[in-house]
Tab-separated table of C-alpha atoms in Angstrom:
chain	number	residue	atom	x	y	z
H	358	UNK	CA	91.401	83.173	122.728
H	359	UNK	CA	88.092	81.417	123.450
H	360	UNK	CA	86.583	84.421	125.275
H	361	UNK	CA	84.680	85.962	122.306
H	362	UNK	CA	83.350	82.546	121.206
H	363	UNK	CA	82.149	81.760	124.743
H	364	UNK	CA	80.463	85.164	125.020
H	365	UNK	CA	78.678	84.602	121.705
H	366	UNK	CA	77.418	81.139	122.743
H	367	UNK	CA	76.384	82.404	126.185
H	368	UNK	CA	74.590	85.344	124.561
H	369	UNK	CA	72.577	82.964	122.376
H	370	UNK	CA	71.664	80.615	125.243
H	371	UNK	CA	70.938	83.211	127.964
H	372	UNK	CA	71.118	86.793	126.656
H	373	UNK	CA	70.234	88.303	130.058
H	374	UNK	CA	73.010	86.414	131.862
H	375	UNK	CA	76.287	88.376	131.907
H	376	UNK	CA	79.544	86.517	131.351
H	377	UNK	CA	82.545	88.003	133.125
H	378	UNK	CA	85.795	86.938	134.777
H	379	UNK	CA	86.963	84.719	131.947
H	380	UNK	CA	90.529	83.597	132.520
H	381	UNK	CA	92.650	80.594	131.664
H	382	UNK	CA	92.577	77.745	134.162
H	383	UNK	CA	96.259	78.270	134.976
H	384	UNK	CA	95.494	81.845	136.109
H	385	UNK	CA	92.582	80.594	138.205
H	386	UNK	CA	94.797	77.956	139.851
H	387	UNK	CA	97.543	80.498	140.518
H	388	UNK	CA	95.048	82.865	142.127
H	389	UNK	CA	93.485	80.155	144.268
H	390	UNK	CA	96.859	78.789	145.399
H	391	UNK	CA	98.538	82.145	146.114
H	392	UNK	CA	97.507	82.310	149.779
H	393	UNK	CA	98.452	78.688	150.648
H	394	UNK	CA	101.779	79.108	148.840
H	395	UNK	CA	102.452	82.287	150.773
H	396	UNK	CA	101.734	80.552	154.073
H	397	UNK	CA	103.938	77.618	153.060
H	398	UNK	CA	106.829	79.977	152.278
H	399	UNK	CA	106.281	81.766	155.591
H	400	UNK	CA	106.226	78.484	157.534
H	401	UNK	CA	109.339	77.380	155.655
H	402	UNK	CA	111.139	80.613	156.503
H	403	UNK	CA	110.247	80.240	160.192
H	404	UNK	CA	111.325	76.593	160.142
H	405	UNK	CA	114.654	77.522	158.570
H	406	UNK	CA	115.167	80.323	161.085
H	407	UNK	CA	114.400	77.980	163.997
H	408	UNK	CA	116.765	75.352	162.591
H	409	UNK	CA	119.505	77.967	162.252
H	410	UNK	CA	118.962	79.307	165.788
H	411	UNK	CA	118.938	75.765	167.152
H	412	UNK	CA	122.157	74.984	165.327
H	413	UNK	CA	123.823	78.109	166.733
H	414	UNK	CA	122.695	77.240	170.261
H	415	UNK	CA	123.809	73.633	169.999
H	416	UNK	CA	127.153	74.673	168.561
H	417	UNK	CA	127.689	77.086	171.441
H	418	UNK	CA	126.816	74.536	174.117
H	419	UNK	CA	128.966	71.797	172.617
H	420	UNK	CA	131.854	74.181	172.053
H	421	UNK	CA	131.702	75.309	175.686
H	422	UNK	CA	131.509	71.698	176.864
H	423	UNK	CA	134.658	70.738	174.951
H	424	UNK	CA	136.446	73.911	176.063
H	425	UNK	CA	135.747	72.971	179.698
H	426	UNK	CA	137.433	69.624	179.056
H	427	UNK	CA	140.552	71.275	177.624
H	428	UNK	CA	142.635	70.476	180.716
H	429	UNK	CA	141.542	66.833	180.675
H	430	UNK	CA	142.362	66.541	176.973
H	431	UNK	CA	145.783	68.114	177.528
H	432	UNK	CA	146.503	65.704	180.368
H	433	UNK	CA	145.488	62.693	178.288
H	434	UNK	CA	147.620	63.973	175.434
H	435	UNK	CA	150.587	64.485	177.751
H	436	UNK	CA	150.196	60.887	178.919
H	437	UNK	CA	150.440	59.646	175.335
H	438	UNK	CA	146.915	59.471	173.942
H	439	UNK	CA	146.824	60.015	170.193
H	440	UNK	CA	144.714	62.639	168.450
H	441	UNK	CA	142.354	60.064	166.942
H	442	UNK	CA	141.821	58.427	170.304
H	443	UNK	CA	141.031	61.778	171.945
H	444	UNK	CA	138.679	62.767	169.137
H	445	UNK	CA	136.863	59.444	169.443
H	446	UNK	CA	136.583	59.897	173.196
H	447	UNK	CA	135.110	63.388	172.892
H	448	UNK	CA	132.653	62.332	170.181
H	449	UNK	CA	131.614	59.247	172.186
H	450	UNK	CA	130.941	61.475	175.193
H	451	UNK	CA	129.123	64.089	173.089
H	452	UNK	CA	126.908	61.605	171.251
H	453	UNK	CA	124.564	60.836	174.179
H	454	UNK	CA	124.071	64.557	174.831
H	455	UNK	CA	123.328	65.274	171.176
H	456	UNK	CA	121.002	62.282	170.814
H	457	UNK	CA	119.221	63.182	174.059
H	458	UNK	CA	118.663	66.743	172.882
H	459	UNK	CA	117.373	65.622	169.497
H	460	UNK	CA	115.089	63.040	171.146
H	461	UNK	CA	113.660	65.692	173.486
H	462	UNK	CA	113.102	67.994	170.524
H	463	UNK	CA	111.347	65.279	168.536
H	464	UNK	CA	109.160	64.441	171.529
H	465	UNK	CA	108.208	68.097	171.850
H	466	UNK	CA	107.487	68.337	168.139
H	467	UNK	CA	105.307	65.221	168.310
H	468	UNK	CA	103.421	66.677	171.275
H	469	UNK	CA	102.752	69.883	169.370
H	470	UNK	CA	101.907	68.000	166.180
H	471	UNK	CA	99.222	65.941	167.893
H	472	UNK	CA	97.465	69.153	168.907
H	473	UNK	CA	97.449	70.539	165.374
H	474	UNK	CA	94.704	69.856	162.902
H	475	UNK	CA	95.360	66.869	160.643
H	476	UNK	CA	94.681	69.084	157.628
H	477	UNK	CA	97.817	71.109	158.428
H	478	UNK	CA	100.085	68.071	158.800
H	479	UNK	CA	101.055	65.833	155.928
H	480	UNK	CA	102.929	62.518	155.768
H	481	UNK	CA	105.965	64.466	154.545
H	482	UNK	CA	106.190	66.176	157.950
H	483	UNK	CA	107.669	63.050	159.538
H	484	UNK	CA	110.419	63.067	156.928
H	485	UNK	CA	111.075	66.742	157.548
H	486	UNK	CA	111.286	66.147	161.295
H	487	UNK	CA	113.783	63.336	160.700
H	488	UNK	CA	115.817	65.542	158.368
H	489	UNK	CA	115.891	68.385	160.892
H	490	UNK	CA	116.856	65.965	163.676
H	491	UNK	CA	119.691	64.549	161.593
H	492	UNK	CA	120.893	68.063	160.730
H	493	UNK	CA	120.923	69.075	164.405
H	494	UNK	CA	122.715	65.865	165.362
H	495	UNK	CA	125.415	66.553	162.762
H	496	UNK	CA	125.694	70.155	163.975
H	497	UNK	CA	125.981	68.991	167.582
H	498	UNK	CA	128.781	66.575	166.835
H	499	UNK	CA	130.432	68.909	164.339
H	500	UNK	CA	130.467	71.716	166.902
H	501	UNK	CA	132.826	69.646	169.035
H	502	UNK	CA	135.494	69.560	166.348
H	503	UNK	CA	136.890	73.148	166.302
H	504	UNK	CA	137.430	73.460	170.084
H	505	UNK	CA	138.701	69.887	170.193
H	506	UNK	CA	141.257	70.667	167.483
H	507	UNK	CA	142.304	73.821	169.344
H	508	UNK	CA	142.693	71.840	172.560
H	509	UNK	CA	144.770	69.178	170.816
H	510	UNK	CA	147.012	71.693	169.052
H	511	UNK	CA	147.830	73.476	172.285
H	512	UNK	CA	150.947	72.405	174.103
H	513	UNK	CA	149.860	70.187	177.018
H	514	UNK	CA	152.412	71.790	179.341
H	515	UNK	CA	151.036	75.283	178.611
H	516	UNK	CA	147.448	74.162	179.150
H	517	UNK	CA	148.289	72.471	182.440
H	518	UNK	CA	150.251	75.540	183.609
H	519	UNK	CA	147.295	77.861	182.858
H	520	UNK	CA	145.034	76.374	185.481
């Protein structure tokens, strides 16, 4: 709306100077921020993909670990251990593995982060690392639950006869 008035004033002040590329400030901001926003979305997509792949890997490892303990769980159950006691035992044994894996991942992320330019990293990155670590810890412990429930639902005599 101010374009014709600006052209008229500019024509009076400096008639030989052309005036072009007039746009609202919001359009100028959107144009200037398009590339950084695109990179941020790309980094976010890669971060989400890596979190998902990590969660799948952790779930597989923890599931296999509990499945390998199926005979032990059946024996404990046959000797009278309750379901809550067995679940607590498995989670207590899984917690150090999950915490160790998350700690190693955070150490690796810190090592990589120190090599990156400070302009790329922001104070919010520490919060995001903590959020990702908490998510992977929950996934690691949560991945123990389905095979543990399957092992506890199975008849101890059948499990012990299998092997």
